[in-house]
Amino acid sequence: MLKTNVIKIRQLMLGQSITSTDIARECNVCRSYVSHVISGRVKSERIRLKIASKLGKSTDELWPESVYE
């Protein structure tokens, strides 16, 4: 994943006062797992959908590449 996409997601989260910890709690996963999903190291459709929903965006907007290439 491009670093610019990660920065964009982090900026959107910061602007809406959403943390990786918040998302992790709602999804019952650890914070580091959410960070790995944001960075593209782990591809979890469930976590991506939660992040996108919280940010009011689509997963395609946040992760332009195919989820499962």
JSON list of N, CA and C in Angstrom, two decimals:
[
{"chain": "A", "resi": 1, "resn": "MET", "atom": "N", "xyz": [0.85, -1.18, 0.00]},
{"chain": "A", "resi": 1, "resn": "MET", "atom": "CA", "xyz": [0.00, 0.00, 0.00]},
{"chain": "A", "resi": 1, "resn": "MET", "atom": "C", "xyz": [0.89, 1.24, 0.00]},
{"chain": "A", "resi": 2, "resn": "LEU", "atom": "N", "xyz": [0.44, 2.23, -0.71]},
{"chain": "A", "resi": 2, "resn": "LEU", "atom": "CA", "xyz": [1.19, 3.48, -0.74]},
{"chain": "A", "resi": 2, "resn": "LEU", "atom": "C", "xyz": [1.13, 4.17, 0.62]},
{"chain": "A", "resi": 3, "resn": "LYS", "atom": "N", "xyz": [2.26, 4.72, 1.00]},
{"chain": "A", "resi": 3, "resn": "LYS", "atom": "CA", "xyz": [2.33, 5.42, 2.29]},
{"chain": "A", "resi": 3, "resn": "LYS", "atom": "C", "xyz": [1.35, 6.59, 2.35]},
{"chain": "A", "resi": 4, "resn": "THR", "atom": "N", "xyz": [1.08, 7.20, 1.19]},
{"chain": "A", "resi": 4, "resn": "THR", "atom": "CA", "xyz": [0.14, 8.33, 1.16]},
{"chain": "A", "resi": 4, "resn": "THR", "atom": "C", "xyz": [-1.27, 7.88, 1.57]},
{"chain": "A", "resi": 5, "resn": "ASN", "atom": "N", "xyz": [-1.65, 6.65, 1.22]},
{"chain": "A", "resi": 5, "resn": "ASN", "atom": "CA", "xyz": [-2.96, 6.14, 1.62]},
{"chain": "A", "resi": 5, "resn": "ASN", "atom": "C", "xyz": [-3.03, 5.97, 3.14]},
{"chain": "A", "resi": 6, "resn": "VAL", "atom": "N", "xyz": [-1.96, 5.46, 3.72]},
{"chain": "A", "resi": 6, "resn": "VAL", "atom": "CA", "xyz": [-1.91, 5.29, 5.17]},
{"chain": "A", "resi": 6, "resn": "VAL", "atom": "C", "xyz": [-2.03, 6.64, 5.85]},
{"chain": "A", "resi": 7, "resn": "ILE", "atom": "N", "xyz": [-1.30, 7.62, 5.36]},
{"chain": "A", "resi": 7, "resn": "ILE", "atom": "CA", "xyz": [-1.35, 8.97, 5.93]},
{"chain": "A", "resi": 7, "resn": "ILE", "atom": "C", "xyz": [-2.75, 9.55, 5.80]},
{"chain": "A", "resi": 8, "resn": "LYS", "atom": "N", "xyz": [-3.39, 9.35, 4.65]},
{"chain": "A", "resi": 8, "resn": "LYS", "atom": "CA", "xyz": [-4.75, 9.84, 4.42]},
{"chain": "A", "resi": 8, "resn": "LYS", "atom": "C", "xyz": [-5.72, 9.24, 5.44]},
{"chain": "A", "resi": 9, "resn": "ILE", "atom": "N", "xyz": [-5.63, 7.93, 5.64]},
{"chain": "A", "resi": 9, "resn": "ILE", "atom": "CA", "xyz": [-6.52, 7.26, 6.59]},
{"chain": "A", "resi": 9, "resn": "ILE", "atom": "C", "xyz": [-6.27, 7.78, 8.00]},
{"chain": "A", "resi": 10, "resn": "ARG", "atom": "N", "xyz": [-5.01, 7.90, 8.38]},
{"chain": "A", "resi": 10, "resn": "ARG", "atom": "CA", "xyz": [-4.67, 8.40, 9.72]},
{"chain": "A", "resi": 10, "resn": "ARG", "atom": "C", "xyz": [-5.16, 9.83, 9.92]},
{"chain": "A", "resi": 11, "resn": "GLN", "atom": "N", "xyz": [-5.04, 10.67, 8.89]},
{"chain": "A", "resi": 11, "resn": "GLN", "atom": "CA", "xyz": [-5.52, 12.05, 8.99]},
{"chain": "A", "resi": 11, "resn": "GLN", "atom": "C", "xyz": [-7.03, 12.10, 9.15]},
{"chain": "A", "resi": 12, "resn": "LEU", "atom": "N", "xyz": [-7.74, 11.26, 8.39]},
{"chain": "A", "resi": 12, "resn": "LEU", "atom": "CA", "xyz": [-9.20, 11.20, 8.52]},
{"chain": "A", "resi": 12, "resn": "LEU", "atom": "C", "xyz": [-9.59, 10.76, 9.92]},
{"chain": "A", "resi": 13, "resn": "MET", "atom": "N", "xyz": [-8.90, 9.75, 10.44]},
{"chain": "A", "resi": 13, "resn": "MET", "atom": "CA", "xyz": [-9.19, 9.27, 11.79]},
{"chain": "A", "resi": 13, "resn": "MET", "atom": "C", "xyz": [-8.93, 10.37, 12.82]},
{"chain": "A", "resi": 14, "resn": "LEU", "atom": "N", "xyz": [-7.81, 11.03, 12.69]},
{"chain": "A", "resi": 14, "resn": "LEU", "atom": "CA", "xyz": [-7.46, 12.11, 13.62]},
{"chain": "A", "resi": 14, "resn": "LEU", "atom": "C", "xyz": [-8.50, 13.23, 13.57]},
{"chain": "A", "resi": 15, "resn": "GLY", "atom": "N", "xyz": [-8.92, 13.59, 12.36]},
{"chain": "A", "resi": 15, "resn": "GLY", "atom": "CA", "xyz": [-9.90, 14.65, 12.19]},
{"chain": "A", "resi": 15, "resn": "GLY", "atom": "C", "xyz": [-11.25, 14.33, 12.81]},
{"chain": "A", "resi": 16, "resn": "GLN", "atom": "N", "xyz": [-11.55, 13.05, 12.94]},
{"chain": "A", "resi": 16, "resn": "GLN", "atom": "CA", "xyz": [-12.82, 12.63, 13.53]},
{"chain": "A", "resi": 16, "resn": "GLN", "atom": "C", "xyz": [-12.65, 12.05, 14.94]},
{"chain": "A", "resi": 17, "resn": "SER", "atom": "N", "xyz": [-11.46, 12.23, 15.48]},
{"chain": "A", "resi": 17, "resn": "SER", "atom": "CA", "xyz": [-11.14, 11.73, 16.84]},
{"chain": "A", "resi": 17, "resn": "SER", "atom": "C", "xyz": [-11.41, 10.24, 16.99]},
{"chain": "A", "resi": 18, "resn": "ILE", "atom": "N", "xyz": [-11.03, 9.48, 15.97]},
{"chain": "A", "resi": 18, "resn": "ILE", "atom": "CA", "xyz": [-11.17, 8.03, 15.99]},
{"chain": "A", "resi": 18, "resn": "ILE", "atom": "C", "xyz": [-9.78, 7.44, 16.12]},
{"chain": "A", "resi": 19, "resn": "THR", "atom": "N", "xyz": [-9.61, 6.52, 17.05]},
{"chain": "A", "resi": 19, "resn": "THR", "atom": "CA", "xyz": [-8.31, 5.90, 17.24]},
{"chain": "A", "resi": 19, "resn": "THR", "atom": "C", "xyz": [-8.35, 4.43, 16.83]},
{"chain": "A", "resi": 20, "resn": "SER", "atom": "N", "xyz": [-7.18, 3.88, 16.60]},
{"chain": "A", "resi": 20, "resn": "SER", "atom": "CA", "xyz": [-7.08, 2.44, 16.31]},
{"chain": "A", "resi": 20, "resn": "SER", "atom": "C", "xyz": [-7.62, 1.64, 17.48]},
{"chain": "A", "resi": 21, "resn": "THR", "atom": "N", "xyz": [-7.42, 2.15, 18.68]},
{"chain": "A", "resi": 21, "resn": "THR", "atom": "CA", "xyz": [-7.92, 1.48, 19.88]},
{"chain": "A", "resi": 21, "resn": "THR", "atom": "C", "xyz": [-9.45, 1.43, 19.88]},
{"chain": "A", "resi": 22, "resn": "ASP", "atom": "N", "xyz": [-10.09, 2.51, 19.47]},
{"chain": "A", "resi": 22, "resn": "ASP", "atom": "CA", "xyz": [-11.56, 2.54, 19.38]},
{"chain": "A", "resi": 22, "resn": "ASP", "atom": "C", "xyz": [-12.06, 1.44, 18.45]},
{"chain": "A", "resi": 23, "resn": "ILE", "atom": "N", "xyz": [-11.46, 1.37, 17.28]},
{"chain": "A", "resi": 23, "resn": "ILE", "atom": "CA", "xyz": [-11.87, 0.38, 16.28]},
{"chain": "A", "resi": 23, "resn": "ILE", "atom": "C", "xyz": [-11.57, -1.03, 16.78]},
{"chain": "A", "resi": 24, "resn": "ALA", "atom": "N", "xyz": [-10.41, -1.20, 17.39]},
{"chain": "A", "resi": 24, "resn": "ALA", "atom": "CA", "xyz": [-10.03, -2.51, 17.92]},
{"chain": "A", "resi": 24, "resn": "ALA", "atom": "C", "xyz": [-11.04, -3.01, 18.95]},
{"chain": "A", "resi": 25, "resn": "ARG", "atom": "N", "xyz": [-11.46, -2.12, 19.84]},
{"chain": "A", "resi": 25, "resn": "ARG", "atom": "CA", "xyz": [-12.44, -2.50, 20.87]},
{"chain": "A", "resi": 25, "resn": "ARG", "atom": "C", "xyz": [-13.75, -2.94, 20.22]},
{"chain": "A", "resi": 26, "resn": "GLU", "atom": "N", "xyz": [-14.21, -2.18, 19.24]},
{"chain": "A", "resi": 26, "resn": "GLU", "atom": "CA", "xyz": [-15.48, -2.50, 18.58]},
{"chain": "A", "resi": 26, "resn": "GLU", "atom": "C", "xyz": [-15.41, -3.81, 17.80]},
{"chain": "A", "resi": 27, "resn": "CYS", "atom": "N", "xyz": [-14.23, -4.16, 17.31]},
{"chain": "A", "resi": 27, "resn": "CYS", "atom": "CA", "xyz": [-14.06, -5.37, 16.50]},
{"chain": "A", "resi": 27, "resn": "CYS", "atom": "C", "xyz": [-13.50, -6.54, 17.30]},
{"chain": "A", "resi": 28, "resn": "ASN", "atom": "N", "xyz": [-13.23, -6.30, 18.58]},
{"chain": "A", "resi": 28, "resn": "ASN", "atom": "CA", "xyz": [-12.68, -7.33, 19.45]},
{"chain": "A", "resi": 28, "resn": "ASN", "atom": "C", "xyz": [-11.36, -7.91, 18.92]},
{"chain": "A", "resi": 29, "resn": "VAL", "atom": "N", "xyz": [-10.48, -7.00, 18.52]},
{"chain": "A", "resi": 29, "resn": "VAL", "atom": "CA", "xyz": [-9.12, -7.36, 18.08]},
{"chain": "A", "resi": 29, "resn": "VAL", "atom": "C", "xyz": [-8.15, -6.42, 18.79]},
{"chain": "A", "resi": 30, "resn": "CYS", "atom": "N", "xyz": [-6.86, -6.70, 18.67]},
{"chain": "A", "resi": 30, "resn": "CYS", "atom": "CA", "xyz": [-5.88, -5.81, 19.31]},
{"chain": "A", "resi": 30, "resn": "CYS", "atom": "C", "xyz": [-5.60, -4.60, 18.41]},
{"chain": "A", "resi": 31, "resn": "ARG", "atom": "N", "xyz": [-5.15, -3.54, 19.04]},
{"chain": "A", "resi": 31, "resn": "ARG", "atom": "CA", "xyz": [-4.87, -2.29, 18.33]},
{"chain": "A", "resi": 31, "resn": "ARG", "atom": "C", "xyz": [-3.84, -2.49, 17.22]},
{"chain": "A", "resi": 32, "resn": "SER", "atom": "N", "xyz": [-2.84, -3.31, 17.47]},
{"chain": "A", "resi": 32, "resn": "SER", "atom": "CA", "xyz": [-1.80, -3.52, 16.45]},
{"chain": "A", "resi": 32, "resn": "SER", "atom": "C", "xyz": [-2.38, -4.19, 15.21]},
{"chain": "A", "resi": 33, "resn": "TYR", "atom": "N", "xyz": [-3.39, -5.03, 15.38]},
{"chain": "A", "resi": 33, "resn": "TYR", "atom": "CA", "xyz": [-4.02, -5.67, 14.22]},
{"chain": "A", "resi": 33, "resn": "TYR", "atom": "C", "xyz": [-4.70, -4.61, 13.35]},
{"chain": "A", "resi": 34, "resn": "VAL", "atom": "N", "xyz": [-5.38, -3.68, 13.98]},
{"chain": "A", "resi": 34, "resn": "VAL", "atom": "CA", "xyz": [-6.02, -2.58, 13.23]},
{"chain": "A", "resi": 34, "resn": "VAL", "atom": "C", "xyz": [-4.96, -1.77, 12.49]},
{"chain": "A", "resi": 35, "resn": "SER", "atom": "N", "xyz": [-3.85, -1.49, 13.14]},
{"chain": "A", "resi": 35, "resn": "SER", "atom": "CA", "xyz": [-2.76, -0.75, 12.49]},
{"chain": "A", "resi": 35, "resn": "SER", "atom": "C", "xyz": [-2.22, -1.51, 11.29]},
{"chain": "A", "resi": 36, "resn": "HIS", "atom": "N", "xyz": [-2.12, -2.82, 11.41]},
{"chain": "A", "resi": 36, "resn": "HIS", "atom": "CA", "xyz": [-1.65, -3.64, 10.28]},
{"chain": "A", "resi": 36, "resn": "HIS", "atom": "C", "xyz": [-2.64, -3.60, 9.12]},
{"chain": "A", "resi": 37, "resn": "VAL", "atom": "N", "xyz": [-3.92, -3.57, 9.43]},
{"chain": "A", "resi": 37, "resn": "VAL", "atom": "CA", "xyz": [-4.94, -3.47, 8.38]},
{"chain": "A", "resi": 37, "resn": "VAL", "atom": "C", "xyz": [-4.84, -2.11, 7.69]},
{"chain": "A", "resi": 38, "resn": "ILE", "atom": "N", "xyz": [-4.71, -1.05, 8.46]},
{"chain": "A", "resi": 38, "resn": "ILE", "atom": "CA", "xyz": [-4.60, 0.29, 7.90]},
{"chain": "A", "resi": 38, "resn": "ILE", "atom": "C", "xyz": [-3.40, 0.39, 6.97]},
{"chain": "A", "resi": 39, "resn": "SER", "atom": "N", "xyz": [-2.29, -0.19, 7.39]},
{"chain": "A", "resi": 39, "resn": "SER", "atom": "CA", "xyz": [-1.05, -0.11, 6.60]},
{"chain": "A", "resi": 39, "resn": "SER", "atom": "C", "xyz": [-1.04, -1.06, 5.40]},
{"chain": "A", "resi": 40, "resn": "GLY", "atom": "N", "xyz": [-1.99, -1.99, 5.37]},
{"chain": "A", "resi": 40, "resn": "GLY", "atom": "CA", "xyz": [-2.04, -2.93, 4.25]},
{"chain": "A", "resi": 40, "resn": "GLY", "atom": "C", "xyz": [-1.25, -4.21, 4.47]},
{"chain": "A", "resi": 41, "resn": "ARG", "atom": "N", "xyz": [-0.61, -4.34, 5.61]},
{"chain": "A", "resi": 41, "resn": "ARG", "atom": "CA", "xyz": [0.14, -5.57, 5.90]},
{"chain": "A", "resi": 41, "resn": "ARG", "atom": "C", "xyz": [-0.78, -6.76, 6.11]},
{"chain": "A", "resi": 42, "resn": "VAL", "atom": "N", "xyz": [-1.98, -6.49, 6.62]},
{"chain": "A", "resi": 42, "resn": "VAL", "atom": "CA", "xyz": [-3.00, -7.52, 6.82]},
{"chain": "A", "resi": 42, "resn": "VAL", "atom": "C", "xyz": [-4.24, -7.06, 6.06]},
{"chain": "A", "resi": 43, "resn": "LYS", "atom": "N", "xyz": [-4.87, -7.98, 5.36]},
{"chain": "A", "resi": 43, "resn": "LYS", "atom": "CA", "xyz": [-6.09, -7.64, 4.63]},
{"chain": "A", "resi": 43, "resn": "LYS", "atom": "C", "xyz": [-7.28, -8.32, 5.29]},
{"chain": "A", "resi": 44, "resn": "SER", "atom": "N", "xyz": [-8.05, -7.53, 6.00]},
{"chain": "A", "resi": 44, "resn": "SER", "atom": "CA", "xyz": [-9.24, -8.03, 6.68]},
{"chain": "A", "resi": 44, "resn": "SER", "atom": "C", "xyz": [-10.43, -7.19, 6.21]},
{"chain": "A", "resi": 45, "resn": "GLU", "atom": "N", "xyz": [-11.29, -7.82, 5.46]},
{"chain": "A", "resi": 45, "resn": "GLU", "atom": "CA", "xyz": [-12.45, -7.10, 4.94]},
{"chain": "A", "resi": 45, "resn": "GLU", "atom": "C", "xyz": [-13.32, -6.57, 6.08]},
{"chain": "A", "resi": 46, "resn": "ARG", "atom": "N", "xyz": [-13.49, -7.35, 7.14]},
{"chain": "A", "resi": 46, "resn": "ARG", "atom": "CA", "xyz": [-14.32, -6.94, 8.27]},
{"chain": "A", "resi": 46, "resn": "ARG", "atom": "C", "xyz": [-13.77, -5.67, 8.93]},
{"chain": "A", "resi": 47, "resn": "ILE", "atom": "N", "xyz": [-12.47, -5.61, 9.15]},
{"chain": "A", "resi": 47, "resn": "ILE", "atom": "CA", "xyz": [-11.88, -4.44, 9.80]},
{"chain": "A", "resi": 47, "resn": "ILE", "atom": "C", "xyz": [-11.89, -3.25, 8.85]},
{"chain": "A", "resi": 48, "resn": "ARG", "atom": "N", "xyz": [-11.59, -3.50, 7.58]},
{"chain": "A", "resi": 48, "resn": "ARG", "atom": "CA", "xyz": [-11.64, -2.40, 6.60]},
{"chain": "A", "resi": 48, "resn": "ARG", "atom": "C", "xyz": [-13.03, -1.80, 6.52]},
{"chain": "A", "resi": 49, "resn": "LEU", "atom": "N", "xyz": [-14.04, -2.65, 6.52]},
{"chain": "A", "resi": 49, "resn": "LEU", "atom": "CA", "xyz": [-15.42, -2.15, 6.48]},
{"chain": "A", "resi": 49, "resn": "LEU", "atom": "C", "xyz": [-15.75, -1.31, 7.71]},
{"chain": "A", "resi": 50, "resn": "LYS", "atom": "N", "xyz": [-15.28, -1.73, 8.87]},
{"chain": "A", "resi": 50, "resn": "LYS", "atom": "CA", "xyz": [-15.53, -0.97, 10.10]},
{"chain": "A", "resi": 50, "resn": "LYS", "atom": "C", "xyz": [-14.86, 0.39, 10.05]},
{"chain": "A", "resi": 51, "resn": "ILE", "atom": "N", "xyz": [-13.59, 0.41, 9.61]},
{"chain": "A", "resi": 51, "resn": "ILE", "atom": "CA", "xyz": [-12.85, 1.67, 9.51]},
{"chain": "A", "resi": 51, "resn": "ILE", "atom": "C", "xyz": [-13.55, 2.60, 8.51]},
{"chain": "A", "resi": 52, "resn": "ALA", "atom": "N", "xyz": [-13.88, 2.07, 7.35]},
{"chain": "A", "resi": 52, "resn": "ALA", "atom": "CA", "xyz": [-14.54, 2.87, 6.31]},
{"chain": "A", "resi": 52, "resn": "ALA", "atom": "C", "xyz": [-15.88, 3.42, 6.82]},
{"chain": "A", "resi": 53, "resn": "SER", "atom": "N", "xyz": [-16.64, 2.58, 7.49]},
{"chain": "A", "resi": 53, "resn": "SER", "atom": "CA", "xyz": [-17.93, 3.00, 8.02]},
{"chain": "A", "resi": 53, "resn": "SER", "atom": "C", "xyz": [-17.77, 4.13, 9.04]},
{"chain": "A", "resi": 54, "resn": "LYS", "atom": "N", "xyz": [-16.81, 3.99, 9.95]},
{"chain": "A", "resi": 54, "resn": "LYS", "atom": "CA", "xyz": [-16.57, 5.02, 10.95]},
{"chain": "A", "resi": 54, "resn": "LYS", "atom": "C", "xyz": [-16.14, 6.34, 10.32]},
{"chain": "A", "resi": 55, "resn": "LEU", "atom": "N", "xyz": [-15.43, 6.26, 9.18]},
{"chain": "A", "resi": 55, "resn": "LEU", "atom": "CA", "xyz": [-14.95, 7.47, 8.52]},
{"chain": "A", "resi": 55, "resn": "LEU", "atom": "C", "xyz": [-15.93, 8.00, 7.47]},
{"chain": "A", "resi": 56, "resn": "GLY", "atom": "N", "xyz": [-17.02, 7.28, 7.23]},
{"chain": "A", "resi": 56, "resn": "GLY", "atom": "CA", "xyz": [-17.99, 7.72, 6.23]},
{"chain": "A", "resi": 56, "resn": "GLY", "atom": "C", "xyz": [-17.47, 7.61, 4.81]},
{"chain": "A", "resi": 57, "resn": "LYS", "atom": "N", "xyz": [-16.62, 6.64, 4.58]},
{"chain": "A", "resi": 57, "resn": "LYS", "atom": "CA", "xyz": [-16.02, 6.43, 3.26]},
{"chain": "A", "resi": 57, "resn": "LYS", "atom": "C", "xyz": [-16.26, 4.99, 2.83]},
{"chain": "A", "resi": 58, "resn": "SER", "atom": "N", "xyz": [-15.98, 4.72, 1.56]},
{"chain": "A", "resi": 58, "resn": "SER", "atom": "CA", "xyz": [-16.03, 3.33, 1.09]},
{"chain": "A", "resi": 58, "resn": "SER", "atom": "C", "xyz": [-14.64, 2.72, 1.23]},
{"chain": "A", "resi": 59, "resn": "THR", "atom": "N", "xyz": [-14.59, 1.40, 1.26]},
{"chain": "A", "resi": 59, "resn": "THR", "atom": "CA", "xyz": [-13.28, 0.74, 1.34]},
{"chain": "A", "resi": 59, "resn": "THR", "atom": "C", "xyz": [-12.47, 1.04, 0.08]},
{"chain": "A", "resi": 60, "resn": "ASP", "atom": "N", "xyz": [-13.12, 1.20, -1.05]},
{"chain": "A", "resi": 60, "resn": "ASP", "atom": "CA", "xyz": [-12.40, 1.52, -2.30]},
{"chain": "A", "resi": 60, "resn": "ASP", "atom": "C", "xyz": [-11.74, 2.90, -2.23]},
{"chain": "A", "resi": 61, "resn": "GLU", "atom": "N", "xyz": [-12.37, 3.82, -1.52]},
{"chain": "A", "resi": 61, "resn": "GLU", "atom": "CA", "xyz": [-11.76, 5.15, -1.36]},
{"chain": "A", "resi": 61, "resn": "GLU", "atom": "C", "xyz": [-10.52, 5.09, -0.48]},
{"chain": "A", "resi": 62, "resn": "LEU", "atom": "N", "xyz": [-10.57, 4.28, 0.56]},
{"chain": "A", "resi": 62, "resn": "LEU", "atom": "CA", "xyz": [-9.46, 4.22, 1.50]},
{"chain": "A", "resi": 62, "resn": "LEU", "atom": "C", "xyz": [-8.35, 3.27, 1.06]},
{"chain": "A", "resi": 63, "resn": "TRP", "atom": "N", "xyz": [-8.74, 2.19, 0.40]},
{"chain": "A", "resi": 63, "resn": "TRP", "atom": "CA", "xyz": [-7.77, 1.21, -0.11]},
{"chain": "A", "resi": 63, "resn": "TRP", "atom": "C", "xyz": [-8.08, 1.01, -1.59]},
{"chain": "A", "resi": 64, "resn": "PRO", "atom": "N", "xyz": [-7.55, 1.87, -2.45]},
{"chain": "A", "resi": 64, "resn": "PRO", "atom": "CA", "xyz": [-7.90, 1.83, -3.88]},
{"chain": "A", "resi": 64, "resn": "PRO", "atom": "C", "xyz": [-7.57, 0.51, -4.58]},
{"chain": "A", "resi": 65, "resn": "GLU", "atom": "N", "xyz": [-6.57, -0.20, -4.09]},
{"chain": "A", "resi": 65, "resn": "GLU", "atom": "CA", "xyz": [-6.25, -1.48, -4.71]},
{"chain": "A", "resi": 65, "resn": "GLU", "atom": "C", "xyz": [-7.30, -2.50, -4.30]},
{"chain": "A", "resi": 66, "resn": "SER", "atom": "N", "xyz": [-7.39, -3.57, -5.02]},
{"chain": "A", "resi": 66, "resn": "SER", "atom": "CA", "xyz": [-8.34, -4.63, -4.71]},
{"chain": "A", "resi": 66, "resn": "SER", "atom": "C", "xyz": [-8.04, -5.21, -3.33]},
{"chain": "A", "resi": 67, "resn": "VAL", "atom": "N", "xyz": [-9.07, -5.49, -2.56]},
{"chain": "A", "resi": 67, "resn": "VAL", "atom": "CA", "xyz": [-8.90, -6.03, -1.22]},
{"chain": "A", "resi": 67, "resn": "VAL", "atom": "C", "xyz": [-8.19, -7.38, -1.26]},
{"chain": "A", "resi": 68, "resn": "TYR", "atom": "N", "xyz": [-8.57, -8.21, -2.19]},
{"chain": "A", "resi": 68, "resn": "TYR", "atom": "CA", "xyz": [-7.96, -9.53, -2.30]},
{"chain": "A", "resi": 68, "resn": "TYR", "atom": "C", "xyz": [-7.41, -9.71, -3.70]},
{"chain": "A", "resi": 69, "resn": "GLU", "atom": "N", "xyz": [-6.19, -9.27, -3.89]},
{"chain": "A", "resi": 69, "resn": "GLU", "atom": "CA", "xyz": [-5.55, -9.32, -5.22]},
{"chain": "A", "resi": 69, "resn": "GLU", "atom": "C", "xyz": [-5.04, -10.70, -5.51]}
]
